[in-house]
Short mmCIF file of C-alpha atoms in Angstrom, two decimals:
data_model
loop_
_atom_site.label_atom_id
_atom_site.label_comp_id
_atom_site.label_asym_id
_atom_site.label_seq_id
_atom_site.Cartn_x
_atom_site.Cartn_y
_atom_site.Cartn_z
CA UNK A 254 10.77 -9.38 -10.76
CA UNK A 255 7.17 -8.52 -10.51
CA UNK A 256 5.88 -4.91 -11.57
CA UNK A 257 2.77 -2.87 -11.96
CA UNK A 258 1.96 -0.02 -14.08
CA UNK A 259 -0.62 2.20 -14.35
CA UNK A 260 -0.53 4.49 -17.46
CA UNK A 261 -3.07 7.07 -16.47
CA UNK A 262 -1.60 9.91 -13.89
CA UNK A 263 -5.35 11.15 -13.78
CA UNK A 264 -8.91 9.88 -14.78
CA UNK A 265 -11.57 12.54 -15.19
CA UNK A 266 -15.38 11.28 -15.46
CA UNK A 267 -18.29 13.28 -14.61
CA UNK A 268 -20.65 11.75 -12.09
CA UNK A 269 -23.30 9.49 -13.13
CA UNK A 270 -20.47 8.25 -15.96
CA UNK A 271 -19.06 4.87 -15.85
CA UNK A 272 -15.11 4.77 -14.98
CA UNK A 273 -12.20 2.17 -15.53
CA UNK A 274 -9.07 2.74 -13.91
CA UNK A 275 -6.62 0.66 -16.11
CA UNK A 276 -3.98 -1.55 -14.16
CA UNK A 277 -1.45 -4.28 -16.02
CA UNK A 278 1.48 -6.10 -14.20
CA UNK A 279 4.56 -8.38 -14.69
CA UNK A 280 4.81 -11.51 -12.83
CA UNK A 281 6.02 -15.06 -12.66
CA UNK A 282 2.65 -17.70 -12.69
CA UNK A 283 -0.37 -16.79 -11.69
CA UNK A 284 -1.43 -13.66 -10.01
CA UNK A 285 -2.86 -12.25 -7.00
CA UNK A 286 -3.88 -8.80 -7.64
CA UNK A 287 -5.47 -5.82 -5.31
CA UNK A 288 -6.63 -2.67 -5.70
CA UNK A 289 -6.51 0.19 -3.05
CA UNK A 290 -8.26 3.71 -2.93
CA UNK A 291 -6.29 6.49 -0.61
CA UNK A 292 -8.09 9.91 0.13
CA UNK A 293 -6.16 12.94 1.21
CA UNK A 294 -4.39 12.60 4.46
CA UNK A 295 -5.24 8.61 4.90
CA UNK A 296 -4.01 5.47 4.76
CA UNK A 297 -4.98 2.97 1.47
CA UNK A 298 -7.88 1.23 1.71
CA UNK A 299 -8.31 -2.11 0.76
CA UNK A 300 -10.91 -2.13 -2.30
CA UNK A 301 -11.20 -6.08 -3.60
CA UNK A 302 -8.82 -8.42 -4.52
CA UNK A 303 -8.40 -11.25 -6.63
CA UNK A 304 -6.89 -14.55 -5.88
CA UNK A 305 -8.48 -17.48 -8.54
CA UNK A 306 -11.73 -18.21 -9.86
CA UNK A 307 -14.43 -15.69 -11.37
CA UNK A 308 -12.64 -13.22 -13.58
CA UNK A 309 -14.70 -10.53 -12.55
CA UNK A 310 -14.16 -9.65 -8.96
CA UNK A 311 -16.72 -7.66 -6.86
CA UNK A 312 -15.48 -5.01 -4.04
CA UNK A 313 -16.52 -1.98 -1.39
CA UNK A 314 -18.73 0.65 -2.82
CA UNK A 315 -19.77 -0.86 -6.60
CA UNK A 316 -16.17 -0.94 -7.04
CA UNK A 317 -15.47 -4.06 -9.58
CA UNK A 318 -12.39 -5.17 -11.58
CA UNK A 319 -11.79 -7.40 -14.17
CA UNK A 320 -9.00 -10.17 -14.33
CA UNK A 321 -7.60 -10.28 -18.01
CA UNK A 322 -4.99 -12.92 -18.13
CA UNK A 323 -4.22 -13.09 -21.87
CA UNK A 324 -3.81 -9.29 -21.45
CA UNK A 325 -2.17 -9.02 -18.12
CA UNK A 326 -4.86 -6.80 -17.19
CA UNK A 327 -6.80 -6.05 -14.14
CA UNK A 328 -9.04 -2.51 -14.82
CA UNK A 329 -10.66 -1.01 -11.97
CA UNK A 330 -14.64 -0.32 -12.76
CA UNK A 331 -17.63 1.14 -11.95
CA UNK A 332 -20.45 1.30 -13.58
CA UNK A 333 -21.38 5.11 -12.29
CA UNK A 334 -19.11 7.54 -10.58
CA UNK A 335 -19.77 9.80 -7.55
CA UNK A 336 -17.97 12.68 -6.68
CA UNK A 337 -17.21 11.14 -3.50
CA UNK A 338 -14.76 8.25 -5.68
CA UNK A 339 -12.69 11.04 -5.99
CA UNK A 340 -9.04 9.94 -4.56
CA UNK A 341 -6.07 8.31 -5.71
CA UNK A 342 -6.31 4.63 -6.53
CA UNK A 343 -3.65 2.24 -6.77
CA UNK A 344 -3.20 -1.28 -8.22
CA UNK A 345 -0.49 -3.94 -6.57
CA UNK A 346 0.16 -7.16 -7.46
CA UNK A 347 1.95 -10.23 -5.62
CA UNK A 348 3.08 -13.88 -6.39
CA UNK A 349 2.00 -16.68 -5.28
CA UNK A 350 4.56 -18.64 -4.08
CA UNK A 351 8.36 -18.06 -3.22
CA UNK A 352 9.63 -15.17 -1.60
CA UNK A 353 7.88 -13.48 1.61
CA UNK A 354 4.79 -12.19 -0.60
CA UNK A 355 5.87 -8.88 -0.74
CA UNK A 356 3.39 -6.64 -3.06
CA UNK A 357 4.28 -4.17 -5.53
CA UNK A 358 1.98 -0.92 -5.97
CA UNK A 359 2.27 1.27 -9.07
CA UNK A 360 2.35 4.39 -8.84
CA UNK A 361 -1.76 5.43 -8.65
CA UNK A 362 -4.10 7.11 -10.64
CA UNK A 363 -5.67 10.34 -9.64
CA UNK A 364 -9.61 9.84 -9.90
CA UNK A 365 -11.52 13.28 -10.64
CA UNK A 366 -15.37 12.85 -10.80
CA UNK A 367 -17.09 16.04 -11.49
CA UNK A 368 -20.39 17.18 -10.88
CA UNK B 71 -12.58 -3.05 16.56
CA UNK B 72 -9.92 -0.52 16.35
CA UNK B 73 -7.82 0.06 12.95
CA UNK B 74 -3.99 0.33 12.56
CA UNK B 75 -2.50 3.23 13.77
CA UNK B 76 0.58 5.70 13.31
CA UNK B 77 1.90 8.11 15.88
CA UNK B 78 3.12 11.07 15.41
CA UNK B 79 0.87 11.40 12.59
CA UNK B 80 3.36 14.35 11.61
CA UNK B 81 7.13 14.40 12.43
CA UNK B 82 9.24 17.73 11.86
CA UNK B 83 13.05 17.26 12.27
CA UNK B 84 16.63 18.02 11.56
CA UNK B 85 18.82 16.89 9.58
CA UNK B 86 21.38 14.74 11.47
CA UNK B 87 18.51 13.68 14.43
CA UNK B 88 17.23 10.71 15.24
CA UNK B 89 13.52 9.93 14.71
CA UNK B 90 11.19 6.84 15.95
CA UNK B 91 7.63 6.16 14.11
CA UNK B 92 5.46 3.62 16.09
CA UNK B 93 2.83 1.35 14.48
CA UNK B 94 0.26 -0.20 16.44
CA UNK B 95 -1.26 -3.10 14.46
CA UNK B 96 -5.08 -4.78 14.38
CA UNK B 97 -5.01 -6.66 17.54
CA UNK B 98 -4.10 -10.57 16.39
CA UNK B 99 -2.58 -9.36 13.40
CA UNK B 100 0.76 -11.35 13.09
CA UNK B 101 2.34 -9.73 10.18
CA UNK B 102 3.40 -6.14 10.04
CA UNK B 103 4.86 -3.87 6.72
CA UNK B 104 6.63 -0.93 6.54
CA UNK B 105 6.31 0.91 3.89
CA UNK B 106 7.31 4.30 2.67
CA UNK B 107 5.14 6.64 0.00
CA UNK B 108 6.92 9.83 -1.67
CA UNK B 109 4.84 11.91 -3.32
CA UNK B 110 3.47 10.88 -6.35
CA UNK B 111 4.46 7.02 -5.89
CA UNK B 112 2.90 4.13 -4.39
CA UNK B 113 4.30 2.44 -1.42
CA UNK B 114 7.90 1.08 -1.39
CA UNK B 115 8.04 -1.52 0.97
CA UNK B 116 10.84 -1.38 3.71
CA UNK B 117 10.32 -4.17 5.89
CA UNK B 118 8.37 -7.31 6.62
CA UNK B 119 7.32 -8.81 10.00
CA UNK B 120 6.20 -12.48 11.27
CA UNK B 121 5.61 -12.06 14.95
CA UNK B 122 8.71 -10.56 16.34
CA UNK B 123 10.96 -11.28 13.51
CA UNK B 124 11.88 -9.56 10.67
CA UNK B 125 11.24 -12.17 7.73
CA UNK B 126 12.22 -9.29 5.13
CA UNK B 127 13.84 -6.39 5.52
CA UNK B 128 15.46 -6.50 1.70
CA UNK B 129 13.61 -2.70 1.78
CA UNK B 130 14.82 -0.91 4.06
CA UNK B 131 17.79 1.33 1.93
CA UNK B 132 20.49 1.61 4.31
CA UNK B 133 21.85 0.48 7.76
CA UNK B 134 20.37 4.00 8.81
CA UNK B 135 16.97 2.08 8.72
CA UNK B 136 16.10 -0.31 11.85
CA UNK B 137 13.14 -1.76 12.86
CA UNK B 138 11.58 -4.02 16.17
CA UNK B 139 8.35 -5.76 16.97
CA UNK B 140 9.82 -6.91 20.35
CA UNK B 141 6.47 -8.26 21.34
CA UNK B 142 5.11 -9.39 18.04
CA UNK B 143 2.91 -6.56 18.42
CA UNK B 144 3.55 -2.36 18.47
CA UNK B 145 6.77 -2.15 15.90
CA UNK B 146 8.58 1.06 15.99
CA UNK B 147 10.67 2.10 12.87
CA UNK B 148 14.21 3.81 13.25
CA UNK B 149 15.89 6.42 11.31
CA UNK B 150 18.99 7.62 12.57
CA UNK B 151 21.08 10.89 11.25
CA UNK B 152 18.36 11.69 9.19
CA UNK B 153 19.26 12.68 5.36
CA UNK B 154 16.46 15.39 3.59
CA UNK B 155 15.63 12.72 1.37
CA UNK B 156 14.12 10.84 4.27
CA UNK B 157 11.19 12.90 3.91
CA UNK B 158 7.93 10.87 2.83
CA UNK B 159 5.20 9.50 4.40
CA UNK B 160 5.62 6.46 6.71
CA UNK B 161 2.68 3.77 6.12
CA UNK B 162 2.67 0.90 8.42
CA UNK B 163 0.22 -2.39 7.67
CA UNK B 164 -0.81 -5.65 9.33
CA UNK B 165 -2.50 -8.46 7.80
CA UNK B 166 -3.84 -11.64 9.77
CA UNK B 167 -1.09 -13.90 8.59
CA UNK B 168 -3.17 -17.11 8.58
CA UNK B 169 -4.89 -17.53 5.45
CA UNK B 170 -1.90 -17.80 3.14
CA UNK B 171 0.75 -14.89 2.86
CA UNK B 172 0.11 -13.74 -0.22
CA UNK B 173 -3.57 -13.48 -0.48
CA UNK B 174 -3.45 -11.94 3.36
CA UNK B 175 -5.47 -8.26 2.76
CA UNK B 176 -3.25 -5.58 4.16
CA UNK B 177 -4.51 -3.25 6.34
CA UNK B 178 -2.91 0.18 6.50
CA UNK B 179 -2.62 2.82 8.97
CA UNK B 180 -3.14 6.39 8.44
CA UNK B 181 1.09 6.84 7.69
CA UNK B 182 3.44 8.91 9.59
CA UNK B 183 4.38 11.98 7.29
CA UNK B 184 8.31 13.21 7.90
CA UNK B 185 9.84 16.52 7.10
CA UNK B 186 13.70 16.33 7.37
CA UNK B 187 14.61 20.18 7.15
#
């Protein structure tokens, strides 16, 4: 079975700061891995994604995250907060093959940015 | 062009009634989730769409969960005699479905939030 976990209820960073929003998973062969941001009273929004190739994957607004295989890892980064990444972030992870594809979110992270 | 979308966005009931949440998916998009978000948690999937089909439902926790995509378009999910621990929020999502199932980006509507009193 394929999990995600995300050990961090809440992140707090002041703006300007860098931020990593940590992310590890469970899964048979190789992974594909998303991350989504949700702010109050919406649906997620798709952030980037990673399917193969360049460890380091580039998303929307400086977002970036970093595929750690040896480490089951994919962080969430950016290099400086705004208050306006403040929302609730969540990492899911799929297989690639078998099955009908069907992802598994943990449980988010709370991202505070202060001023 | 036009995003998912979830009517009612807010759905007050009884327990006991019967309640129907409608998801209209990105026009083209051939497969449609159903997921469902208490508070606190990330989304539990329910149910899994190809066209009109239902290629997964291995979600959806009882037989007092149903859902249709007639058309291979609008799906409409169905609760009946609603149980107080019904109450979450209602996320629907539709992905192309022609690049490869897995790496398909989900796109999700704004949910459907239920209060069974």
């Amino acid at each position: 079975a394929q999990s995600v976990a995300q050990p961090e209820d809440q992140v707090n960073v002041a703006e300007g700061n860098p931020l990593t929003v940590k992310c590890t998973y469970s899964v048979s062969g190789n992974p594909y891995l998303f991350w989504y941001v949700q702010y109050p009273n919406r649906g997620l929004q798709f952030l980037l994604k990673y399917i193969t190739g360049d460890n380091l994957v580039k998303g929307s607004y400086g977002f970036e995250a970093e595929f750690n295989k040896s480490q089951t890892s994919f962080h969430l980064k950016k290099p400086s907060a705004l208050v306006s990444d403040s929302a609730l972030y969540f990492c899911a992870v799929r297989a690639p093959s078998g099955g009908s594809y069907i992802p598994t979110f943990g449980r988010g992270t709370s991202l505070i940015v202060h001023p | 062009g036009a995003g998912v979308s979830q009517t009612p966005s807010n759905k007050v009931t009884e327990k006991g009634k019967y309640v129907e949440l409608r998801c209209d998916p990105i026009s083209g998009h051939t497969a449609l989730y159903w997921y469902r978000q208490s508070l606190g948690q990330g989304p539990e999937f329910l149910i899994y769409f190809q066209g009109t089909g239902a290629a997964d439902d291995s979600g959806l926790p009882n037989d007092r969960f149903f859902a249709v995509r007639p058309e291979g378009s609008v799906s409409t999910l169905k609760i009946q005699r609603t149980e107080r621990g019904d109450s979450a929020v209602y996320l629907c999502a539709s992905s192309p479905g022609t690049s490869g199932r897995a790496i398909d980006t989900q796109y999700f509507g704004p949910g459907t939030r239920l209060t069974v009193l």
